[in-house]
CSV table of C-alpha atoms and ligand atoms in Angstrom, one decimal:
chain,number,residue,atom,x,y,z
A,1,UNK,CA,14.3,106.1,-107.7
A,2,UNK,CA,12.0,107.8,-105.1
A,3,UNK,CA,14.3,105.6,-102.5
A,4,UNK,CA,17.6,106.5,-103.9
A,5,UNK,CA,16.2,110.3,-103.8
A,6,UNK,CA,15.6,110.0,-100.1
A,7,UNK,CA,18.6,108.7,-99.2
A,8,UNK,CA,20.5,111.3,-100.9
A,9,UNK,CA,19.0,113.6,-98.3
A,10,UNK,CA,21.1,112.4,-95.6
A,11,UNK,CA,23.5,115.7,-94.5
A,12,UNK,CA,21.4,117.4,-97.2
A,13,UNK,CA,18.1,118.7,-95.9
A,14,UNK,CA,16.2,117.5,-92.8
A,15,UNK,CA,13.5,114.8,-93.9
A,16,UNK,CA,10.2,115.4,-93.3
A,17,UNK,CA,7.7,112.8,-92.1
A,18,UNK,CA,4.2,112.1,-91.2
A,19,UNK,CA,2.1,109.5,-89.9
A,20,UNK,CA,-1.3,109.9,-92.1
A,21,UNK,CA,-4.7,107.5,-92.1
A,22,UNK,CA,-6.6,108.6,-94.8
A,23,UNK,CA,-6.9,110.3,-98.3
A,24,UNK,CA,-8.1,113.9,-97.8
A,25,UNK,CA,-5.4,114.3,-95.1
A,26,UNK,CA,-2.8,112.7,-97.0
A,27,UNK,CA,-3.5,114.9,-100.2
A,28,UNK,CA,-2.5,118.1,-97.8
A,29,UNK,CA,0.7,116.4,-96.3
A,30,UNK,CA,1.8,115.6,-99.6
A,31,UNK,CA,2.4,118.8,-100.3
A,32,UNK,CA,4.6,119.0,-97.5
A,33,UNK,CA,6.2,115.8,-96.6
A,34,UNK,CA,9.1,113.8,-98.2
A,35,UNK,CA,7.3,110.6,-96.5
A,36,UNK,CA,4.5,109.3,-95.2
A,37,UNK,CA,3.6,106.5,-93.4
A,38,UNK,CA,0.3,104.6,-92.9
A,39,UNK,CA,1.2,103.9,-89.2
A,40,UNK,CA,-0.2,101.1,-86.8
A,41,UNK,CA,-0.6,103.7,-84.8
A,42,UNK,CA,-4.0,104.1,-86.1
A,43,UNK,CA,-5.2,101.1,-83.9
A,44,UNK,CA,-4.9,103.5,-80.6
A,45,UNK,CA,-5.6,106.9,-82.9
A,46,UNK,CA,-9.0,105.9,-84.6
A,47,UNK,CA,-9.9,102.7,-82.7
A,48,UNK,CA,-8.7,103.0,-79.2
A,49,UNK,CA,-7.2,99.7,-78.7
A,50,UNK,CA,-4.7,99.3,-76.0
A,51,UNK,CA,-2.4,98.4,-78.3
A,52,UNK,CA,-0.7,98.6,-82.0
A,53,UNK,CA,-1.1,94.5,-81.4
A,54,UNK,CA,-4.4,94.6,-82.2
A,55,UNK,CA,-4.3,96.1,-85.6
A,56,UNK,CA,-4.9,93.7,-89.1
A,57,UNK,CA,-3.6,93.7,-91.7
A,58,UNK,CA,-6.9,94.3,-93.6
A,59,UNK,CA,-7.0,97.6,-91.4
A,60,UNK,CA,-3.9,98.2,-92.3
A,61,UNK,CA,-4.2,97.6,-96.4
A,62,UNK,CA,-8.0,99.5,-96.4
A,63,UNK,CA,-6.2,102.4,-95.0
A,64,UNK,CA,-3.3,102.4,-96.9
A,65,UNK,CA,-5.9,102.0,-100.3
A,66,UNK,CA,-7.2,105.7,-98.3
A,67,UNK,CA,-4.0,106.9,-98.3
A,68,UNK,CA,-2.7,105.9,-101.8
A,69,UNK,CA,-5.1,107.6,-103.1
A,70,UNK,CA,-4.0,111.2,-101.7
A,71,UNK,CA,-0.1,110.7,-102.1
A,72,UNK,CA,1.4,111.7,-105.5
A,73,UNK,CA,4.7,112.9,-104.8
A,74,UNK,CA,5.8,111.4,-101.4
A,75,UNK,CA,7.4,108.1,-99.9
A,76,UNK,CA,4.1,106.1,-99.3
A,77,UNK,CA,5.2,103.3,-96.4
A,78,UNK,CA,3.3,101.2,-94.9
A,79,UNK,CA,3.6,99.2,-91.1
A,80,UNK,CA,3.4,95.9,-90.9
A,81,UNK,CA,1.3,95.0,-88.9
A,82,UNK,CA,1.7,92.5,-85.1
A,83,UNK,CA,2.0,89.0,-86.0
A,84,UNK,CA,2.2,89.3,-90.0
A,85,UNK,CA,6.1,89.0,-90.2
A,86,UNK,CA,6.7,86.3,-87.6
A,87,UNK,CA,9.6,84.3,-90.3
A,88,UNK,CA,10.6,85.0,-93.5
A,89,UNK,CA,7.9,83.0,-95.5
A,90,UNK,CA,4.9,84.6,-94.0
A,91,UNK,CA,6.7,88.3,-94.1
A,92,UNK,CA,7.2,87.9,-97.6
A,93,UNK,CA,3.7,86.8,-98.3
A,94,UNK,CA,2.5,89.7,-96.3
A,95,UNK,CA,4.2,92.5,-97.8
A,96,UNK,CA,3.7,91.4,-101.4
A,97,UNK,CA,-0.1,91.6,-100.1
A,98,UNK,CA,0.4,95.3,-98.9
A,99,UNK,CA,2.6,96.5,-102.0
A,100,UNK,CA,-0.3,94.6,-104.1
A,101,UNK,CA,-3.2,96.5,-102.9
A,102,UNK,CA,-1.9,99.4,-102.0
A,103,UNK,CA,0.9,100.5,-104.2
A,104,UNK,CA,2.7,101.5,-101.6
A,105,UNK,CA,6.7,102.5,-102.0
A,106,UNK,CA,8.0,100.3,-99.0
A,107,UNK,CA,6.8,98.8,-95.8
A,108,UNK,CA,8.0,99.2,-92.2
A,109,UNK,CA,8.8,96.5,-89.7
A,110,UNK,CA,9.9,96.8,-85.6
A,111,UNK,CA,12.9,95.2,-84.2
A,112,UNK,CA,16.6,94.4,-84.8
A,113,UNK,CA,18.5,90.9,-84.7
A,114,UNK,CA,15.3,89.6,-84.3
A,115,UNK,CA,14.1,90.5,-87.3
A,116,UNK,CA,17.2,90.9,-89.5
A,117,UNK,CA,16.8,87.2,-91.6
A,118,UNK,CA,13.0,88.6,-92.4
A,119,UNK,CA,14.4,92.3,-93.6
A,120,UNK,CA,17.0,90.7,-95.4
A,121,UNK,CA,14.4,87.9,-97.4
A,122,UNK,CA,11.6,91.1,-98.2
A,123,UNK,CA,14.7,93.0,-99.9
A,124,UNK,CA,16.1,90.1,-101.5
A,125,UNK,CA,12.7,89.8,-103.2
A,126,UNK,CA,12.6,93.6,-104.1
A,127,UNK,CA,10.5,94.7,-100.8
A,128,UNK,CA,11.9,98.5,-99.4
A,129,UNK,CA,11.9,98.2,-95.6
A,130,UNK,CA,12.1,101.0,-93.1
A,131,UNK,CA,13.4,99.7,-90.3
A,132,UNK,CA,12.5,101.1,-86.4
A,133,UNK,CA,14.3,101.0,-83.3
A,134,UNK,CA,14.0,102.3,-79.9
A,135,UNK,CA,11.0,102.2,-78.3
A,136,UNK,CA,8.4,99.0,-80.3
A,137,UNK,CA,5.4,100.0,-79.7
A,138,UNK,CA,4.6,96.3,-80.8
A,139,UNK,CA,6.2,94.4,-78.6
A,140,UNK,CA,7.0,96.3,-75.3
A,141,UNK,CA,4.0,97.0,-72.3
A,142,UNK,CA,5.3,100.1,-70.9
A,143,UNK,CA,6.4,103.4,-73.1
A,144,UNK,CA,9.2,104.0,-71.5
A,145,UNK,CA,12.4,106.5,-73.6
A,146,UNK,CA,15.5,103.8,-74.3
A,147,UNK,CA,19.2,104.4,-74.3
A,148,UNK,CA,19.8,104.8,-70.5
A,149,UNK,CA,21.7,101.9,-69.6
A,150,UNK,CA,25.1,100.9,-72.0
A,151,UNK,CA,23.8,97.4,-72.6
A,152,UNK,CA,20.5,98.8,-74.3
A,153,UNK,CA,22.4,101.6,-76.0
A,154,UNK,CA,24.9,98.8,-77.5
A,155,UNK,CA,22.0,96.8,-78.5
A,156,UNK,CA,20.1,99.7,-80.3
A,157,UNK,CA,23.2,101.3,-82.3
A,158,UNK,CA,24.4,97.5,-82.8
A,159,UNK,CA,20.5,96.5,-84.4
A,160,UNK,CA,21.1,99.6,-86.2
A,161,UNK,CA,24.6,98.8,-88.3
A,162,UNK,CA,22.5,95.0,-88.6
A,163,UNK,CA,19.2,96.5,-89.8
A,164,UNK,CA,21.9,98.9,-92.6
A,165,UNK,CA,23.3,95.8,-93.5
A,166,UNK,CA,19.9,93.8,-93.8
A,167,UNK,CA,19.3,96.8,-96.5
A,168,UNK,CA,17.1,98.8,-94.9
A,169,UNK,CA,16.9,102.6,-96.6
A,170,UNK,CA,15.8,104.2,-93.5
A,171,UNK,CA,15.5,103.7,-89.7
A,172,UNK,CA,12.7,105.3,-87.5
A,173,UNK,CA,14.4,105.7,-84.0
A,174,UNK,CA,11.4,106.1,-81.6
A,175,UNK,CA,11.9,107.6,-78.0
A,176,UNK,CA,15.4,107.7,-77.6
A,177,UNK,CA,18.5,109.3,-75.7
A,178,UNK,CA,19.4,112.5,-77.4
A,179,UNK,CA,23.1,111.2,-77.9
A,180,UNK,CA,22.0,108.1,-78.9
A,181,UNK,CA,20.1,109.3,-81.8
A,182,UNK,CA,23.3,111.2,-82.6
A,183,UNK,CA,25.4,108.8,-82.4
A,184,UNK,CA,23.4,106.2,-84.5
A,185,UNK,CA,23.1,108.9,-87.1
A,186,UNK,CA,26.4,109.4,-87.5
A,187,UNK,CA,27.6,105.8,-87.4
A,188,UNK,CA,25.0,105.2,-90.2
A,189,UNK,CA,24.8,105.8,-93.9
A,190,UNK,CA,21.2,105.8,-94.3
A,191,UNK,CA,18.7,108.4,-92.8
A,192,UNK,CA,17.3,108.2,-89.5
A,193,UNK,CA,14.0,109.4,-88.3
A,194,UNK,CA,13.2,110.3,-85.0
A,195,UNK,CA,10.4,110.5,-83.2
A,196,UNK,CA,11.0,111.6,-79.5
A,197,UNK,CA,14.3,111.1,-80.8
A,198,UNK,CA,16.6,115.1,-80.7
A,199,UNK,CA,17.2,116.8,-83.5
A,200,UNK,CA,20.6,114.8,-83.9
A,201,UNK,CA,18.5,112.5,-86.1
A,202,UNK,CA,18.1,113.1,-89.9
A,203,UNK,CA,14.6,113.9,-90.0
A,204,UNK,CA,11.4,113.5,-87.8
A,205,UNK,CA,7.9,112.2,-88.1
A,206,UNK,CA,4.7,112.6,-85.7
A,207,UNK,CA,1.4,111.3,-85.4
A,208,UNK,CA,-0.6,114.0,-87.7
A,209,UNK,CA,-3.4,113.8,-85.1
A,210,UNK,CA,-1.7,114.2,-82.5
A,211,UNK,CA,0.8,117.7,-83.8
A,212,UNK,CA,-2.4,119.5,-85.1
A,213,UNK,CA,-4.3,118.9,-81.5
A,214,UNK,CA,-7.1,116.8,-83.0
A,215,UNK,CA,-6.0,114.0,-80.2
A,216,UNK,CA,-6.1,114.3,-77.0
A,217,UNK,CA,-2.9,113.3,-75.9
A,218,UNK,CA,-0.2,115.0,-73.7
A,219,UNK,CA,3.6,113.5,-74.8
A,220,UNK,CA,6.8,115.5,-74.1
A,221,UNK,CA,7.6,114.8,-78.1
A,222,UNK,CA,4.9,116.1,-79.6
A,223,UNK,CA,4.5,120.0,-80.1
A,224,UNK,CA,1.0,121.1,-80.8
A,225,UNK,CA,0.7,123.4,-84.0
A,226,UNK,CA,-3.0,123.5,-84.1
A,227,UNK,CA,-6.4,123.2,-82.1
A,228,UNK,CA,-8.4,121.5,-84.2
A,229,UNK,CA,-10.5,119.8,-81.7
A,230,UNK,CA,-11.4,123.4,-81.0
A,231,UNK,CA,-11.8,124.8,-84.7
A,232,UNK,CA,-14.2,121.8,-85.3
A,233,UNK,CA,-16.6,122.1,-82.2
A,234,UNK,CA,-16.9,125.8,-83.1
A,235,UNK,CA,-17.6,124.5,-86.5
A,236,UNK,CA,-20.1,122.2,-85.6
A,237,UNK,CA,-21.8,124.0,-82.9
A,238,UNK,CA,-22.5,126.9,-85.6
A,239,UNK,CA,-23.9,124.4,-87.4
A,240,UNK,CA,-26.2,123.0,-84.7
A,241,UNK,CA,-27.0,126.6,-83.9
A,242,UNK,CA,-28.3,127.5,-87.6
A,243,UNK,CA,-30.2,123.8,-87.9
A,244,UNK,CA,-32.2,124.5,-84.9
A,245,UNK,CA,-32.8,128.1,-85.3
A,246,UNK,CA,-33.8,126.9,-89.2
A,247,UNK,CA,-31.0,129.3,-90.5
A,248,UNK,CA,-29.8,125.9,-92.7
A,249,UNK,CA,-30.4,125.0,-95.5
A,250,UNK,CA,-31.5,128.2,-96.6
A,251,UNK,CA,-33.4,128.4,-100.1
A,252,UNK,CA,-29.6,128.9,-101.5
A,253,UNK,CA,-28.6,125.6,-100.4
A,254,UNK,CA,-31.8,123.2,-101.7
A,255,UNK,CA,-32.9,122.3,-104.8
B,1,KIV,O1,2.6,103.9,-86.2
B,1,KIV,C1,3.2,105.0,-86.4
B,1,KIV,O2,2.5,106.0,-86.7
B,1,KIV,C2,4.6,105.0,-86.2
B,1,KIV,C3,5.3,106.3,-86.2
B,1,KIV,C4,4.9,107.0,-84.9
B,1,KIV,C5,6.8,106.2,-86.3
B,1,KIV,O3,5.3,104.0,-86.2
């Protein structure tokens, strides 16, 4: 039902979307969001690995338990992780892993053709997928935007009608060519989600971290709405300040 209610939004309202780690966070986002995902992204985000590769899928499901948690209201999906959806068998045994632990509403996997026998086995067996497009942060070395040459545009609208026909509810297009995204959105039924990806798509999702300034990253997609590296080392150095100067715990705070 939650599904069906988020498709419906396609040429209704823009979708909403946020990339979220843990429960506190996720309990404020739900109050905004129509989605959010418990992204790999988190292995570069909290654990600086070079790469999403690295991530497990314990990490994954202990995050998503986190998130679970905070969500009442929104799409709760969940990345599969590098390596857990290699052929059908060991996708399906991997998913029903994440929806069991973490009650989450649908899981996300990277790629196209590639991947379309494994999308379409998961929904055969009941598993929502999201698919994603575009840039795969899973499989590619450099980050570079996609949809400059015809032969990779071809390829990313034709993965898209495949992944819609595998029975995915939703694609994430990451860093793509503004009339690319607009074009996919329009050739498909279901909603599309950029990220670095125009406006053409149906709705967007960022990296929480990264839009309210608590990472310290510098990407032409994101826009910063916040400082909160700043709000919390003003926070903290008040804090310091008032322990040192014994102006905390005062006789109001102890027992
Ligand atoms: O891992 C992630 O957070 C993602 C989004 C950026 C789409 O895949």
């Amino acid at each position: 039902m939650k599904i069906k209610k988020f498709i419906n939004k396609k040429n209704k309202t823009k979708i909403v979307a946020l990339s979220a780690y843990s429960k506190n966070i996720a309990s404020v986002l739900d109050n905004y969001c129509d989605l959010i995902l418990v992204g790999d992204s988190l292995g570069s985000v909290l654990y600086n690995y070079k790469s999403t590769r690295e991530v497990s899928l314990n990490t994954m499901i202990e995050h998503s338990k986190s998130v679970r948690m905070g969500v009442k209201k929104s799409l709760m999906v969940v990345d599969m992780p590098h390596n857990t959806y290699r052929d059908p068998k060991e996708a399906l045994i991997n998913a029903k892993k994440i929806i069991s632990k973490t009650k989450c509403d649908a899981v996300k996997l990277e790629g196209g053709q590639k991947i379309y026998k494994i999308v379409k086995n998961l929904i055969k067996y009941n598993i929502p997928v999201m698919g994603h497009l575009g840039l795969l942060p899973q499989s590619e070395k450099t980050f570079k935007f996609k949809g400059q040459k015809k032969s990779e545009r071809d390829k990313i609208l034709q993965d898209a009608k495949l992944l819609q026909d595998a029975g995915v509810f939703s694609i994430v297009l990451e860093c793509i060519e503004t009339s690319l995204a607009k074009l996919i959105t329009k050739e498909i039924k279901i909603p599309t989600i950029g990220i670095g990806a125009s406006n053409n798509c149906d709705g967007q999702i960022l990296v929480l971290d990264d839009l309210i300034g608590l990472n310290n990253i510098n990407v032409r997609f994101v826009k910063k709405y916040s400082n909160v590296r700043r709000e919390i080392s003003k926070a903290v150095a008040s804090y310091a300040y008032d322990v040192r100067k014994k102006k905390f715990p005062l006789k109001k705070h102890s027992y």
